[in-house]
Amino acid sequence: MTQAPHATHDVYNQSPPFEDVDLYAIDRPLAAAVAANGGTGAADDLSGFGRTWGSAAMAERGRLANEHTPKLRSFDARGFRRDVVEFHPAYHDLMAASAQAGLHNSTWTVDGRPAGGASEVVRAAKFYMAAQVETGHLCPVTMTRASVAALSAQPDLLARTMAVIAARAYDPAFAPWWTKRGMTLGMGMTEKQGGTDVRSNMTRAERAGDGYRITGHKWFMSAPMCDAFLVLAQADAGLTCFFLPRFAPDGSVNAIQFQRLKDKLGNRSNASSEVEFFGAYAERVGEEGKGIRTIIQMVQLTRQDCAIASAALMRSGLAHALHHARHRCVFQKHLADQPLMQAVLSDMALHLEGTVALVMRLCRSFDRAPQDATEAAHMRLLTPAVKYWVCKSAPGFVYEAMECLGGNGYVEDGILARHYREAPVNAIWEGSGNVMCLDVPRALSREPDAAVTILQALAEDTKGLPGAGEAAVFIGNAFRRADGERIARLAVEKLSLLAATAALNRVSPRQAELFAATRLATTHAGMYGAVDLDLKDVRTLLDRALP
Ligand SMILES: Cc1cc2nc3c(=O)[nH]c(=O)nc-3n(C[C@H](O)[C@H](O)[C@H](O)COP(=O)(O)OP(=O)(O)OC[C@H]3O[C@@H](n4cnc5c(N)ncnc54)[C@H](O)[C@@H]3O)c2cc1C
């Protein structure tokens, strides 16, 4: 399309839009990590998904869904309560596309068992691509997928809900879940007096007939238009997990009132509510008093998705930065050919290679955990570490990507300002940074033999790489120290770096060597580009990142 000329000047030296690309085909580190973790056969499927989500139309939906934010309609015109949230049509389109691709259910069989094969890795690759375009709508998508793990504690309820969850359909109607073509589920744990410390929950549950009546509040409950929520409440035997639907079994609207929607830094397309329950109908999930044990099965999966989504924000940042640098000239030379910009971009590309290899290796352990005890231990030990390290890396990485675009990067017309506002949330929700660091030694102490096996495997997989041996010794010693909690961040960061090196070594040994040399053998500077890579490696990294 020819643009109308400006009267005063020509427009030139602006990079063209980065759209209508195949997000899979242009991402060699992703394809290599998927292949190394069992997903080779899915290349065509992933490319089709990559083209759909890399289209200009999807990017526009992402923009619209964030610009036209959800609105709470508490009352109707006559003053009766409605408690519904309205979304822009673009949000519904994004939800429909994610549901149709099975992002909310493809890791489960129709009866709610792990689907096996490489289903986790393949779904993670899709989630990674979708999150590069729009992350807010993925909140209910990830919670729905994860809820199945908790619902497994209540087989009768699982069987009834899977009949709807298993459909690859999105049905936004405000109607009882059992009448719908597809359903979404949310989660309510956090109360005003405590989010990490859910044992302090005050919300009460009283037996009533076959079910329970829930009374109390939640300070954060995202995606309030979900059809049901898994909530924690105090029953006679202690903190218990409940299935709390929007409609009671008799078809009446359940006694749930949304007080307001949070005014958030980012994550704007997603609604996050403050909510009160006035004797709302609920069914128990799992045993009374075992609420944390039940819901943690769900949280394990949402933590995995936090890491995937954070890696995705970084990938989108790098791709936009590289694309811009290859088109933008400064002092008669493309930015991508300026040595200092090459240093920045290649260091970022290296960081992301390690990140995506680490995340896909983690997803592989989710695939294999049901039949392999060592992989199950890998999953338990590495999930909090990966969630911590990847989610914490994202804001700084996205900021650096933004700066590569100069002033345009800081302006809301582009996607990077949105990614930057989005990036911190993955580190905060589903267990904040310190909580993740405390979870690693907890997992270690519960299964010390398995933990030793995992550490030995990481040491073996990184043998001979710069700094790897020392890192393995440091990690082992750190977790044995009596004051280990004080240095938990240091130990968990080293563990993540070692695991990333090991994962990358299976994908691309040369990149693993560079990753280890710049991140294990020495402390990586706070800034990207403050490394000394040779030119051949720089070129390879940049070609792999964006051909
Ligand atoms: C956008 C958004 C949406 C959300 N949606 C939901 C939702 O749908 N459902 C839901 O249940 N919750 C939701 N949350 C809440 C979120 O999970 C909590 O905010 C989070 O778990 C932290 O709890 P808190 O806010 O009470 O902070 P606190 O628990 O008070 O923690 C504050 C800080 O202290 C640190 N800390 C805690 N314990 C320790 C310790 N022992 N040692 C050292 N440091 C420690 C934490 O890491 C954190 O940095 C959402 C939050 C946000 C921002």
Coordinates of C-alpha atoms and ligand atoms in Angstrom, one line a residue:
M1 CA 0.0 0.0 0.0
T2 CA 1.4 3.4 -1.0
Q3 CA 1.4 5.9 1.9
A4 CA 0.4 9.5 1.3
P5 CA 3.5 11.7 1.3
H6 CA 4.1 14.3 3.9
A7 CA 4.3 17.9 2.6
T8 CA 7.4 18.7 4.6
H9 CA 9.6 15.6 4.5
D10 CA 10.0 12.1 3.2
V11 CA 9.7 9.2 5.6
Y12 CA 12.7 6.9 5.4
N13 CA 15.0 4.8 7.5
Q14 CA 12.1 3.4 9.6
S15 CA 12.1 -0.3 10.0
P16 CA 9.1 -2.0 8.3
P17 CA 6.5 -3.7 10.6
F18 CA 7.7 -7.1 12.0
E19 CA 4.6 -9.1 11.0
D20 CA 3.3 -11.8 8.7
V21 CA 6.1 -14.1 9.8
D22 CA 6.2 -17.8 10.7
L23 CA 7.2 -17.5 14.4
Y24 CA 8.4 -21.0 14.3
A25 CA 10.4 -21.0 11.1
I26 CA 12.3 -17.9 12.0
D27 CA 13.3 -19.2 15.4
R28 CA 16.1 -21.8 15.1
P29 CA 16.9 -22.0 18.8
L30 CA 13.2 -22.9 19.5
A31 CA 13.1 -25.5 16.7
A32 CA 16.4 -27.0 18.0
A33 CA 15.2 -27.1 21.6
V34 CA 11.8 -28.7 20.6
A35 CA 13.7 -31.3 18.5
A36 CA 16.1 -32.1 21.3
N37 CA 13.3 -32.7 23.7
G38 CA 11.2 -35.1 21.7
G39 CA 9.1 -32.8 19.5
T40 CA 10.7 -33.4 16.1
G41 CA 7.4 -34.8 14.5
A42 CA 5.5 -31.6 15.3
A43 CA 7.4 -29.2 13.0
D44 CA 4.6 -28.8 10.5
D45 CA 1.9 -28.3 13.2
L46 CA 4.2 -25.7 14.9
S47 CA 4.9 -23.9 11.7
G48 CA 1.2 -23.6 11.0
F49 CA 0.6 -22.2 14.5
G50 CA 3.6 -19.9 14.0
R51 CA 2.1 -18.5 10.8
T52 CA -1.3 -17.9 12.4
W53 CA 0.1 -16.2 15.5
G54 CA 2.8 -14.3 13.5
S55 CA 0.2 -12.7 11.3
A56 CA -0.5 -9.0 11.3
A57 CA -4.2 -9.8 12.1
M58 CA -3.1 -11.5 15.4
A59 CA -0.8 -8.6 16.3
E60 CA -3.7 -6.2 15.8
R61 CA -5.9 -8.3 18.1
G62 CA -3.3 -8.2 20.7
R63 CA -3.1 -4.4 20.5
L64 CA -6.9 -4.0 20.6
A65 CA -7.4 -6.3 23.5
N66 CA -4.9 -4.3 25.6
E67 CA -6.0 -0.9 24.5
H68 CA -9.7 -1.6 25.2
T69 CA -9.4 -3.1 28.6
P70 CA -12.1 -5.2 30.4
K71 CA -14.9 -3.4 32.1
L72 CA -16.7 -4.6 35.3
R73 CA -20.5 -4.3 35.0
S74 CA -21.6 -4.7 38.6
F75 CA -25.3 -3.7 38.2
D76 CA -27.9 -3.6 35.4
A77 CA -29.9 -0.5 34.5
R78 CA -32.5 -1.4 37.2
G79 CA -29.9 -1.8 40.0
F80 CA -29.9 -5.6 40.1
R81 CA -26.4 -7.2 40.4
R82 CA -24.8 -8.5 37.2
D83 CA -21.2 -9.1 38.2
V84 CA -20.0 -9.6 34.7
V85 CA -16.9 -8.4 32.9
E86 CA -17.0 -7.3 29.3
F87 CA -14.1 -7.7 27.0
H88 CA -13.3 -6.3 23.5
P89 CA -14.1 -8.8 20.7
A90 CA -10.3 -9.0 20.0
Y91 CA -9.9 -10.7 23.4
H92 CA -12.6 -13.3 22.5
D93 CA -10.8 -13.9 19.2
L94 CA -7.5 -14.6 21.0
M95 CA -9.2 -16.9 23.4
A96 CA -10.9 -18.8 20.6
A97 CA -7.6 -19.2 18.7
S98 CA -5.8 -20.5 21.8
A99 CA -8.6 -22.9 22.7
Q100 CA -8.8 -24.2 19.1
A101 CA -5.1 -25.0 19.3
G102 CA -5.6 -26.8 22.6
L103 CA -3.4 -24.5 24.7
H104 CA -5.9 -25.1 27.5
N105 CA -6.1 -28.9 27.3
S106 CA -3.7 -30.6 24.9
T107 CA -1.5 -32.1 27.6
W108 CA -4.4 -34.1 28.9
T109 CA -6.4 -37.0 27.5
V110 CA -10.1 -36.6 27.3
D111 CA -10.5 -38.3 30.7
G112 CA -7.9 -36.0 32.4
R113 CA -4.7 -38.2 32.4
P114 CA -1.3 -36.9 31.1
A115 CA -1.4 -37.1 27.3
G116 CA 2.2 -38.3 27.2
G117 CA 4.5 -38.3 24.2
A118 CA 5.9 -34.8 23.6
S119 CA 2.6 -33.1 24.4
E120 CA 4.1 -30.8 27.0
V121 CA 7.0 -29.8 24.8
V122 CA 4.7 -29.2 21.7
R123 CA 2.2 -27.2 23.7
A124 CA 4.9 -25.2 25.3
A125 CA 6.3 -24.2 21.9
K126 CA 2.8 -23.0 20.9
F127 CA 2.3 -21.2 24.2
Y128 CA 5.8 -19.6 23.6
M129 CA 4.6 -18.3 20.2
A130 CA 1.2 -17.1 21.4
A131 CA 2.8 -15.3 24.4
Q132 CA 5.0 -13.3 22.0
V133 CA 1.8 -11.8 20.6
E134 CA -0.5 -11.4 23.6
T135 CA 0.0 -12.7 27.1
G136 CA -3.0 -11.4 29.0
H137 CA -5.5 -13.8 27.6
L138 CA -3.2 -16.7 28.4
C139 CA -4.0 -16.3 32.1
P140 CA -7.3 -18.2 32.0
V141 CA -5.8 -20.5 29.4
T142 CA -3.0 -21.6 31.6
M143 CA -5.2 -21.8 34.7
T144 CA -7.7 -24.0 32.8
R145 CA -5.0 -26.4 31.7
A146 CA -3.4 -26.5 35.2
S147 CA -6.7 -27.0 37.1
V148 CA -7.0 -30.5 35.7
A149 CA -4.1 -31.5 37.9
A150 CA -5.9 -30.4 41.0
L151 CA -9.3 -31.8 39.9
S152 CA -7.6 -35.2 39.6
A153 CA -7.9 -35.3 43.4
Q154 CA -11.7 -35.6 42.9
P155 CA -12.3 -38.2 40.2
D156 CA -16.1 -37.8 39.9
L157 CA -15.8 -34.0 39.4
L158 CA -12.9 -34.5 37.1
A159 CA -15.0 -36.8 34.9
R160 CA -17.8 -34.3 34.7
T161 CA -15.7 -31.2 34.0
M162 CA -13.4 -33.0 31.5
A163 CA -16.4 -33.5 29.3
V164 CA -16.3 -29.8 28.7
I165 CA -12.7 -28.9 29.3
A166 CA -11.6 -31.5 26.7
A167 CA -13.4 -29.6 23.9
R168 CA -11.2 -27.4 21.8
A169 CA -13.8 -24.6 21.9
Y170 CA -14.1 -21.2 23.6
D171 CA -17.6 -20.3 24.8
P172 CA -17.8 -16.8 26.4
A173 CA -21.6 -17.2 27.3
F174 CA -22.4 -16.4 30.9
A175 CA -24.2 -19.7 31.5
P176 CA -23.8 -22.8 33.7
W177 CA -20.6 -24.6 32.7
W178 CA -22.3 -27.9 32.1
T179 CA -24.4 -26.4 29.3
K180 CA -21.4 -24.9 27.4
R181 CA -19.3 -25.9 24.4
G182 CA -16.1 -25.1 26.3
M183 CA -15.2 -23.8 29.8
T184 CA -12.4 -21.9 31.6
L185 CA -11.3 -22.2 35.2
G186 CA -9.5 -19.7 37.5
M187 CA -8.0 -19.8 40.9
G188 CA -8.6 -17.9 44.2
M189 CA -6.0 -18.3 46.9
T190 CA -4.7 -14.8 47.8
E191 CA -6.5 -12.8 50.5
K192 CA -5.8 -9.3 51.8
Q193 CA -3.7 -10.5 54.8
G194 CA -1.6 -13.0 52.8
G195 CA -0.8 -14.4 49.4
T196 CA 2.3 -16.4 50.1
D197 CA 1.1 -17.4 53.5
V198 CA -2.2 -19.0 52.3
R199 CA -2.5 -20.8 55.7
S200 CA -3.7 -17.4 56.9
N201 CA -6.8 -17.6 54.6
M202 CA -10.0 -16.5 56.5
T203 CA -12.6 -17.6 53.9
R204 CA -14.8 -20.2 55.5
A205 CA -16.5 -23.3 54.1
E206 CA -19.5 -24.9 55.8
R207 CA -21.1 -28.1 54.8
A208 CA -24.6 -27.7 53.2
G209 CA -26.2 -30.8 51.8
D210 CA -24.0 -32.5 49.2
G211 CA -21.8 -29.4 48.9
Y212 CA -20.4 -26.5 50.9
R213 CA -21.2 -22.8 51.4
I214 CA -18.2 -20.4 51.0
T215 CA -18.1 -17.1 52.8
G216 CA -15.3 -14.6 52.6
H217 CA -13.1 -12.8 50.1
K218 CA -10.2 -13.0 47.7
W219 CA -7.9 -10.0 47.2
F220 CA -6.8 -11.2 43.7
M221 CA -8.8 -13.5 41.5
S222 CA -7.9 -13.1 37.9
A223 CA -10.0 -13.9 34.8
P224 CA -13.3 -13.4 36.7
M225 CA -15.4 -14.5 33.7
C226 CA -14.1 -18.1 34.1
D227 CA -16.9 -20.6 34.5
A228 CA -15.5 -21.9 37.8
F229 CA -12.6 -21.3 40.3
L230 CA -10.5 -23.5 42.5
V231 CA -10.4 -21.7 45.8
L232 CA -9.0 -22.3 49.2
A233 CA -11.2 -22.0 52.3
Q234 CA -11.1 -23.1 55.9
A235 CA -13.3 -26.1 56.5
D236 CA -13.7 -28.1 59.7
A237 CA -10.5 -30.1 59.1
G238 CA -8.5 -27.1 57.9
L239 CA -7.6 -25.4 54.6
T240 CA -9.4 -27.2 51.8
C241 CA -9.6 -26.8 48.0
F242 CA -13.1 -26.1 46.5
F243 CA -14.6 -26.0 43.0
L244 CA -16.7 -22.8 43.0
P245 CA -18.8 -22.4 39.8
R246 CA -20.4 -19.1 38.6
F247 CA -23.8 -21.0 38.6
A248 CA -25.1 -23.2 41.3
P249 CA -26.4 -26.7 40.3
D250 CA -30.0 -25.4 40.2
G251 CA -29.0 -23.0 37.4
S252 CA -29.1 -19.8 39.6
V253 CA -26.2 -17.3 39.6
N254 CA -23.9 -18.3 42.4
A255 CA -23.4 -15.8 45.3
I256 CA -20.1 -14.2 44.0
Q257 CA -19.7 -10.5 43.9
F258 CA -16.8 -8.7 42.2
Q259 CA -15.9 -5.6 44.2
R260 CA -13.6 -4.0 41.5
L261 CA -11.0 -4.8 38.9
K262 CA -7.3 -4.1 39.7
D263 CA -5.7 -1.2 37.9
K264 CA -2.5 -2.9 36.9
L265 CA 0.9 -1.9 35.5
G266 CA 0.5 -4.3 32.6
N267 CA -1.5 -7.5 31.9
R268 CA -4.2 -5.1 30.8
S269 CA -6.2 -7.4 28.5
N270 CA -6.7 -9.8 31.5
A271 CA -9.1 -8.8 34.2
S272 CA -8.0 -9.3 37.8
S273 CA -10.8 -8.9 40.4
E274 CA -11.3 -8.4 44.1
V275 CA -14.2 -10.7 45.0
E276 CA -16.5 -11.6 47.9
F277 CA -18.4 -14.8 48.4
F278 CA -21.7 -14.7 50.3
G279 CA -22.4 -18.3 51.1
A280 CA -21.5 -19.3 47.5
Y281 CA -22.1 -22.9 46.5
A282 CA -19.0 -25.1 46.1
E283 CA -17.9 -28.7 45.8
R284 CA -14.9 -30.1 47.7
V285 CA -11.8 -31.1 45.7
G286 CA -9.6 -33.6 47.5
E287 CA -9.7 -34.2 51.2
E288 CA -10.7 -31.6 53.8
G289 CA -7.6 -30.1 55.3
K290 CA -5.4 -31.1 52.3
G291 CA -6.1 -27.9 50.3
I292 CA -2.5 -26.8 49.8
R293 CA -1.4 -30.3 48.7
T294 CA -4.3 -30.4 46.2
I295 CA -3.9 -26.9 44.7
I296 CA -0.1 -27.1 44.5
Q297 CA -0.6 -29.7 41.7
M298 CA -2.2 -26.9 39.7
V299 CA 0.4 -24.3 40.8
Q300 CA 3.2 -26.5 39.6
L301 CA 1.8 -26.2 36.0
T302 CA 1.1 -22.4 36.2
R303 CA 4.7 -21.9 37.3
Q304 CA 5.9 -23.8 34.3
D305 CA 3.8 -21.5 32.1
C306 CA 5.1 -18.4 33.8
A307 CA 8.6 -19.4 32.7
I308 CA 7.5 -20.1 29.2
A309 CA 5.6 -16.8 28.9
S310 CA 8.6 -14.8 30.3
A311 CA 10.9 -16.5 27.8
A312 CA 8.4 -15.6 25.1
L313 CA 8.5 -11.9 26.0
M314 CA 12.3 -12.0 25.8
R315 CA 12.1 -13.8 22.4
S316 CA 9.7 -11.2 21.0
G317 CA 12.0 -8.4 22.3
L318 CA 15.0 -9.9 20.7
A319 CA 13.2 -10.6 17.4
H320 CA 11.9 -7.0 17.2
A321 CA 15.4 -5.6 18.2
L322 CA 17.2 -7.7 15.6
H323 CA 14.6 -6.9 12.9
H324 CA 14.9 -3.1 13.6
A325 CA 18.7 -3.2 13.8
R326 CA 18.9 -4.8 10.3
H327 CA 16.8 -2.0 8.8
R328 CA 17.8 1.1 10.7
C329 CA 20.9 3.0 9.5
V330 CA 23.0 5.2 11.8
F331 CA 26.0 7.0 10.4
Q332 CA 25.5 5.3 7.0
K333 CA 25.7 1.8 8.5
H334 CA 23.0 -0.6 9.6
L335 CA 22.8 -0.9 13.4
A336 CA 23.1 -4.6 13.0
D337 CA 26.6 -4.0 11.5
Q338 CA 27.9 -1.8 14.3
P339 CA 30.2 -3.8 16.5
L340 CA 28.8 -2.6 19.8
M341 CA 25.2 -3.3 18.7
Q342 CA 26.4 -6.7 17.6
A343 CA 27.8 -7.3 21.1
V344 CA 24.5 -6.4 22.7
L345 CA 22.3 -8.4 20.4
S346 CA 24.5 -11.5 20.3
D347 CA 24.8 -11.6 24.1
M348 CA 21.0 -11.3 24.3
A349 CA 20.7 -14.1 21.7
L350 CA 23.0 -16.3 23.7
H351 CA 21.1 -15.6 26.9
L352 CA 17.9 -16.6 25.2
E353 CA 19.4 -19.7 23.6
G354 CA 20.2 -20.9 27.2
T355 CA 16.7 -19.8 28.4
V356 CA 14.7 -21.6 25.7
A357 CA 16.8 -24.8 26.0
L358 CA 16.3 -24.7 29.8
V359 CA 12.5 -24.2 29.5
M360 CA 12.0 -26.9 26.9
R361 CA 14.1 -29.3 28.9
L362 CA 11.9 -28.6 31.9
C363 CA 8.8 -29.3 29.7
R364 CA 10.4 -32.6 28.7
S365 CA 10.6 -33.6 32.3
F366 CA 6.8 -32.9 32.6
D367 CA 6.2 -35.2 29.7
R368 CA 8.3 -38.0 31.2
A369 CA 7.5 -37.6 34.9
P370 CA 4.6 -40.0 35.0
Q371 CA 6.8 -42.9 34.0
D372 CA 10.3 -41.9 35.1
A373 CA 11.1 -41.1 38.8
T374 CA 14.3 -39.2 38.0
E375 CA 12.4 -37.0 35.5
A376 CA 9.7 -36.4 38.1
A377 CA 12.5 -35.3 40.6
H378 CA 14.0 -33.0 37.9
M379 CA 10.5 -31.5 37.4
R380 CA 10.0 -30.8 41.1
L381 CA 13.5 -29.4 41.7
L382 CA 13.9 -27.4 38.6
T383 CA 10.4 -25.9 38.3
P384 CA 10.8 -23.3 41.1
A385 CA 14.4 -22.6 40.0
V386 CA 13.5 -22.1 36.3
K387 CA 10.4 -20.0 37.3
Y388 CA 12.7 -17.8 39.5
W389 CA 15.5 -17.3 37.0
V390 CA 13.6 -17.0 33.8
C391 CA 10.9 -14.7 35.1
K392 CA 13.4 -12.5 36.9
S393 CA 15.5 -12.2 33.7
A394 CA 12.7 -11.0 31.6
P395 CA 12.2 -7.3 32.6
G396 CA 15.9 -6.4 32.2
F397 CA 16.1 -8.3 28.9
V398 CA 12.9 -6.7 27.5
Y399 CA 14.2 -3.3 28.6
E400 CA 17.4 -3.8 26.7
A401 CA 15.5 -4.9 23.6
M402 CA 13.4 -1.8 23.9
E403 CA 16.5 0.4 23.9
C404 CA 17.7 -1.3 20.7
L405 CA 14.7 0.4 19.0
G406 CA 15.6 3.8 20.4
G407 CA 12.7 6.1 21.0
N408 CA 10.3 4.0 19.0
G409 CA 10.8 1.2 21.5
Y410 CA 9.5 3.3 24.4
V411 CA 6.3 4.3 22.6
E412 CA 3.0 2.4 22.9
D413 CA 2.5 2.1 19.2
G414 CA 5.0 -0.8 19.2
I415 CA 4.7 -4.0 21.2
L416 CA 7.8 -3.6 23.4
A417 CA 6.4 -1.0 25.8
R418 CA 3.5 -3.5 26.4
H419 CA 5.9 -6.4 26.9
Y420 CA 7.9 -4.3 29.3
R421 CA 4.9 -3.5 31.5
E422 CA 3.9 -7.2 31.3
A423 CA 7.3 -8.7 32.2
P424 CA 7.4 -8.3 36.0
V425 CA 4.1 -10.1 36.7
N426 CA 5.3 -13.6 36.0
A427 CA 7.9 -13.2 38.8
I428 CA 5.3 -12.0 41.3
W429 CA 2.3 -14.3 40.8
E430 CA 2.3 -18.1 41.4
G431 CA 5.0 -17.7 44.0
S432 CA 7.2 -14.6 44.1
G433 CA 11.0 -14.7 43.7
N434 CA 12.0 -15.4 47.3
V435 CA 9.3 -18.0 47.6
M436 CA 10.6 -19.9 44.6
C437 CA 14.2 -19.8 46.0
L438 CA 12.9 -21.2 49.3
D439 CA 11.0 -23.9 47.4
V440 CA 14.2 -25.4 45.8
P441 CA 15.9 -26.4 49.1
R442 CA 12.5 -27.7 50.3
A443 CA 12.3 -30.0 47.3
L444 CA 15.9 -31.0 47.9
S445 CA 15.4 -31.9 51.5
R446 CA 12.3 -33.9 50.8
E447 CA 14.0 -36.1 48.2
P448 CA 17.8 -35.8 49.0
D449 CA 18.8 -38.9 47.0
A450 CA 16.9 -37.8 43.9
A451 CA 18.4 -34.3 44.2
V452 CA 21.9 -35.7 44.3
T453 CA 21.1 -37.8 41.2
I454 CA 19.9 -34.6 39.4
L455 CA 22.9 -32.6 40.4
Q456 CA 25.2 -35.4 39.3
A457 CA 23.4 -35.6 35.9
L458 CA 23.8 -31.8 35.5
A459 CA 27.5 -32.0 36.3
E460 CA 27.9 -34.9 33.9
D461 CA 26.1 -33.1 31.1
T462 CA 28.3 -30.0 31.5
K463 CA 31.6 -31.8 32.1
G464 CA 34.6 -29.8 30.8
L465 CA 32.6 -26.6 30.1
P466 CA 34.0 -23.4 31.6
G467 CA 33.1 -23.0 35.3
A468 CA 30.6 -25.9 35.3
G469 CA 32.5 -28.1 37.8
E470 CA 33.0 -25.2 40.3
A471 CA 29.3 -24.3 39.9
A472 CA 28.2 -27.9 40.7
V473 CA 30.4 -27.9 43.8
F474 CA 29.1 -24.5 44.9
I475 CA 25.5 -25.6 44.6
G476 CA 26.0 -28.8 46.5
N477 CA 27.8 -26.9 49.4
A478 CA 25.3 -24.0 49.4
F479 CA 22.3 -26.2 50.0
R480 CA 24.1 -28.1 52.8
R481 CA 24.9 -24.8 54.7
A482 CA 23.1 -24.2 57.9
D483 CA 22.5 -20.6 56.8
G484 CA 21.6 -21.8 53.3
E485 CA 18.4 -19.6 53.2
R486 CA 20.5 -16.5 53.3
I487 CA 22.3 -17.4 50.0
A488 CA 19.3 -19.2 48.4
R489 CA 19.1 -16.7 45.5
L490 CA 22.8 -17.2 44.8
A491 CA 22.5 -21.0 44.8
V492 CA 19.3 -21.1 42.8
E493 CA 20.7 -18.7 40.2
K494 CA 23.8 -21.0 39.8
L495 CA 21.6 -24.1 39.6
S496 CA 19.5 -22.4 36.9
L497 CA 22.7 -21.4 34.9
L498 CA 24.1 -24.9 35.3
A499 CA 20.8 -26.5 34.2
A500 CA 20.6 -24.1 31.2
T501 CA 24.2 -25.0 30.2
A502 CA 23.3 -28.7 30.4
A503 CA 20.1 -28.2 28.4
L504 CA 21.9 -26.1 25.8
N505 CA 24.7 -28.6 25.5
R506 CA 22.2 -31.1 24.1
V507 CA 21.0 -28.6 21.6
S508 CA 24.1 -26.8 20.5
P509 CA 27.5 -27.5 22.2
R510 CA 29.3 -24.4 20.9
Q511 CA 26.5 -22.1 22.3
A512 CA 26.7 -24.1 25.6
E513 CA 30.4 -23.4 25.8
L514 CA 29.9 -19.7 25.2
F515 CA 27.0 -19.6 27.7
A516 CA 29.2 -21.3 30.3
A517 CA 32.2 -19.1 29.6
T518 CA 30.2 -15.9 30.0
R519 CA 27.8 -16.9 32.8
L520 CA 29.3 -19.7 34.8
A521 CA 33.1 -19.1 34.6
T522 CA 32.6 -15.4 35.3
T523 CA 29.8 -13.4 36.7
H524 CA 27.8 -12.0 33.9
A525 CA 27.6 -8.2 34.0
G526 CA 24.3 -6.6 34.8
M527 CA 24.2 -5.2 31.3
Y528 CA 23.9 -7.2 28.0
G529 CA 26.9 -6.8 25.6
A530 CA 29.5 -6.5 28.3
V531 CA 31.2 -9.7 27.1
D532 CA 34.0 -10.6 24.7
L533 CA 32.8 -13.0 22.0
D534 CA 34.6 -13.5 18.8
L535 CA 33.1 -12.3 15.5
K536 CA 32.3 -15.7 14.1
D537 CA 30.3 -16.6 17.2
V538 CA 28.5 -13.3 17.1
R539 CA 27.4 -13.9 13.5
T540 CA 26.3 -17.4 14.2
L541 CA 24.2 -16.3 17.2
L542 CA 22.5 -13.6 15.3
D543 CA 21.8 -15.8 12.3
R544 CA 20.3 -18.4 14.5
A545 CA 18.2 -15.9 16.3
L546 CA 16.6 -14.4 13.1
P547 CA 17.7 -15.7 9.7
Ligands
LIG1 C1 -1.9 -9.3 38.2 C2 -2.0 -10.2 39.3 C3 -3.0 -11.2 39.2 C4 -3.1 -12.1 40.3 N1 -4.1 -13.1 40.1 C5 -4.2 -14.0 41.2 C6 -5.2 -15.0 41.1 O1 -5.9 -15.2 40.1 N2 -5.4 -15.8 42.1 C7 -4.7 -15.7 43.3 O2 -4.9 -16.5 44.2 N3 -3.7 -14.8 43.4 C8 -3.5 -13.9 42.4 N4 -2.5 -12.9 42.4 C9 -1.8 -12.8 43.7 C10 -0.4 -13.3 43.7 O3 -0.3 -14.6 43.6 C11 0.2 -12.8 45.0 O4 0.3 -11.4 45.0 C12 1.6 -13.4 45.3 O5 1.5 -14.7 45.6 C13 2.3 -12.7 46.5 O6 1.5 -12.6 47.6 P1 1.2 -11.2 48.4 O7 0.8 -10.2 47.4 O8 0.3 -11.5 49.5 O9 2.7 -10.8 48.9 P2 3.4 -11.4 50.2 O10 3.0 -12.8 50.4 O11 3.2 -10.5 51.3 O12 4.9 -11.4 49.8 C14 5.6 -10.1 49.7 C15 7.1 -10.4 49.3 O13 7.7 -11.1 50.4 C16 8.4 -12.2 49.9 N5 8.4 -13.3 50.8 C17 7.3 -14.1 51.2 N6 7.7 -15.0 52.1 C18 9.0 -14.8 52.3 C19 10.0 -15.4 53.2 N7 9.7 -16.4 54.0 N8 11.3 -15.0 53.1 C20 11.6 -14.0 52.3 N9 10.8 -13.4 51.5 C21 9.5 -13.8 51.5 C22 7.7 -12.6 48.6 O14 8.6 -13.2 47.7 C23 7.3 -11.2 48.1 O15 8.3 -10.7 47.3 C24 -2.3 -12.0 41.4 C25 -1.3 -11.0 41.5 C26 -1.2 -10.2 40.5 C27 -0.1 -9.1 40.6

